[in-house]
Amino acid sequence: VDASKVHCKMLNDHTYLVEAPLLRNEDEEEMEVQVESVPAITDGKKDDMQLVESSKPYETKLDLSVFEPDHITVKRRGNLVSVSADHSREEDGVKVSRSFRREFTVPEGVDYKHIKCVRDPKGHVAIMAPTTDKK
């Protein structure tokens, strides 16, 4: 609550009512995480994103190669990250749809407010974050 705006009053039944407005909690707000494209760092082996990821102690990898970059959405609410991707198209009168959903909790000790999301040219997505500086 906003302690500077606490209000107190006595009611008819001789009880006190204490009121104060709630402060906005940024961790409760849903924020979209931008999916950045990175060029291939090596010749196409599994370690294509090794250089990018080596500076981030926490990472989760997802193979979303069947989706175009604009079909992928990554959102964060507090330490909960949700990844979704949807695609629909019609081929020869047949509708083809693909969907992907995954939610995970970023572990304690990871600075979830600084999550980054990168996608390599092959469609592999890495979600990374630094550890918190607890001294």
PDB file of C-alpha atoms in Angstrom, residues 32-105:
ATOM      1  CA  GLU A  32       6.066  -9.005 -23.965  1.00  0.00           C
ATOM      2  CA  VAL A  33       9.674 -10.103 -24.536  1.00  0.00           C
ATOM      3  CA  GLN A  34      11.019  -9.174 -27.968  1.00  0.00           C
ATOM      4  CA  VAL A  35      12.299 -12.157 -29.982  1.00  0.00           C
ATOM      5  CA  GLU A  36      15.569 -11.051 -31.561  1.00  0.00           C
ATOM      6  CA  SER A  37      17.048 -12.682 -34.646  1.00  0.00           C
ATOM      7  CA  VAL A  38      20.717 -13.600 -34.575  1.00  0.00           C
ATOM      8  CA  PRO A  39      22.845 -14.722 -37.499  1.00  0.00           C
ATOM      9  CA  ALA A  40      24.282 -18.228 -37.539  1.00  0.00           C
ATOM     10  CA  ILE A  41      27.541 -18.130 -35.627  1.00  0.00           C
ATOM     11  CA  THR A  42      28.979 -21.387 -36.956  1.00  0.00           C
ATOM     12  CA  ASP A  43      28.342 -23.593 -39.971  1.00  0.00           C
ATOM     13  CA  GLY A  44      24.954 -24.924 -38.855  1.00  0.00           C
ATOM     14  CA  LYS A  45      25.906 -27.344 -36.090  1.00  0.00           C
ATOM     15  CA  LYS A  46      23.977 -27.581 -32.822  1.00  0.00           C
ATOM     16  CA  ASP A  47      26.268 -24.997 -31.250  1.00  0.00           C
ATOM     17  CA  ASP A  48      25.086 -22.199 -33.607  1.00  0.00           C
ATOM     18  CA  MET A  49      24.107 -20.011 -30.672  1.00  0.00           C
ATOM     19  CA  GLN A  50      26.898 -21.050 -28.293  1.00  0.00           C
ATOM     20  CA  LEU A  51      28.629 -17.672 -28.406  1.00  0.00           C
ATOM     21  CA  VAL A  52      25.401 -15.786 -27.726  1.00  0.00           C
ATOM     22  CA  GLU A  53      24.406 -18.107 -24.887  1.00  0.00           C
ATOM     23  CA  SER A  54      27.788 -18.330 -23.182  1.00  0.00           C
ATOM     24  CA  SER A  55      27.281 -14.908 -21.578  1.00  0.00           C
ATOM     25  CA  LYS A  56      23.915 -15.893 -20.072  1.00  0.00           C
ATOM     26  CA  PRO A  57      24.024 -18.383 -17.165  1.00  0.00           C
ATOM     27  CA  TYR A  58      20.339 -19.380 -17.490  1.00  0.00           C
ATOM     28  CA  GLU A  59      18.856 -20.609 -20.758  1.00  0.00           C
ATOM     29  CA  THR A  60      16.016 -22.660 -22.184  1.00  0.00           C
ATOM     30  CA  LYS A  61      16.026 -23.787 -25.812  1.00  0.00           C
ATOM     31  CA  LEU A  62      12.957 -24.451 -27.956  1.00  0.00           C
ATOM     32  CA  ASP A  63      12.751 -25.755 -31.516  1.00  0.00           C
ATOM     33  CA  LEU A  64      10.183 -23.514 -33.191  1.00  0.00           C
ATOM     34  CA  SER A  65      11.544 -23.975 -36.703  1.00  0.00           C
ATOM     35  CA  VAL A  66       8.076 -24.644 -38.165  1.00  0.00           C
ATOM     36  CA  PHE A  67       6.952 -21.115 -37.226  1.00  0.00           C
ATOM     37  CA  GLU A  68       7.833 -17.786 -38.801  1.00  0.00           C
ATOM     38  CA  PRO A  69       9.323 -15.188 -36.411  1.00  0.00           C
ATOM     39  CA  ASP A  70       6.149 -13.076 -36.400  1.00  0.00           C
ATOM     40  CA  HIS A  71       4.098 -16.118 -35.282  1.00  0.00           C
ATOM     41  CA  ILE A  72       6.070 -16.455 -32.018  1.00  0.00           C
ATOM     42  CA  THR A  73       5.100 -14.585 -28.843  1.00  0.00           C
ATOM     43  CA  VAL A  74       7.058 -14.600 -25.582  1.00  0.00           C
ATOM     44  CA  LYS A  75       5.574 -12.968 -22.481  1.00  0.00           C
ATOM     45  CA  ARG A  76       6.703 -12.612 -18.900  1.00  0.00           C
ATOM     46  CA  ARG A  77       4.696 -12.015 -15.743  1.00  0.00           C
ATOM     47  CA  GLY A  78       7.014 -11.946 -12.757  1.00  0.00           C
ATOM     48  CA  ASN A  79       9.181 -15.055 -13.035  1.00  0.00           C
ATOM     49  CA  LEU A  80       6.609 -16.932 -15.160  1.00  0.00           C
ATOM     50  CA  VAL A  81       7.460 -17.040 -18.877  1.00  0.00           C
ATOM     51  CA  SER A  82       4.984 -18.162 -21.520  1.00  0.00           C
ATOM     52  CA  VAL A  83       5.853 -18.960 -25.119  1.00  0.00           C
ATOM     53  CA  SER A  84       3.204 -19.391 -27.790  1.00  0.00           C
ATOM     54  CA  ALA A  85       3.235 -19.773 -31.545  1.00  0.00           C
ATOM     55  CA  ASP A  86       0.350 -20.141 -33.972  1.00  0.00           C
ATOM     56  CA  HIS A  87       0.217 -20.647 -37.699  1.00  0.00           C
ATOM     57  CA  SER A  88      -2.631 -21.391 -40.096  1.00  0.00           C
ATOM     58  CA  ARG A  89      -2.728 -21.696 -43.855  1.00  0.00           C
ATOM     59  CA  GLU A  90      -4.888 -23.257 -46.521  1.00  0.00           C
ATOM     60  CA  GLU A  91      -3.453 -25.607 -49.132  1.00  0.00           C
ATOM     61  CA  ASP A  92      -5.630 -27.056 -51.881  1.00  0.00           C
ATOM     62  CA  GLY A  93      -8.776 -26.487 -49.817  1.00  0.00           C
ATOM     63  CA  VAL A  94      -7.293 -28.078 -46.684  1.00  0.00           C
ATOM     64  CA  LYS A  95      -6.684 -25.924 -43.629  1.00  0.00           C
ATOM     65  CA  VAL A  96      -3.403 -26.636 -41.863  1.00  0.00           C
ATOM     66  CA  SER A  97      -2.913 -25.255 -38.338  1.00  0.00           C
ATOM     67  CA  ARG A  98      -0.030 -25.522 -35.917  1.00  0.00           C
ATOM     68  CA  SER A  99       0.105 -24.327 -32.322  1.00  0.00           C
ATOM     69  CA  PHE A 100       2.724 -24.398 -29.604  1.00  0.00           C
ATOM     70  CA  ARG A 101       2.320 -23.426 -25.927  1.00  0.00           C
ATOM     71  CA  ARG A 102       4.777 -23.678 -23.084  1.00  0.00           C
ATOM     72  CA  GLU A 103       4.937 -22.017 -19.682  1.00  0.00           C
ATOM     73  CA  PHE A 104       7.780 -22.273 -17.234  1.00  0.00           C
ATOM     74  CA  THR A 105       8.973 -20.638 -14.051  1.00  0.00           C
TER      75      THR A 105
END
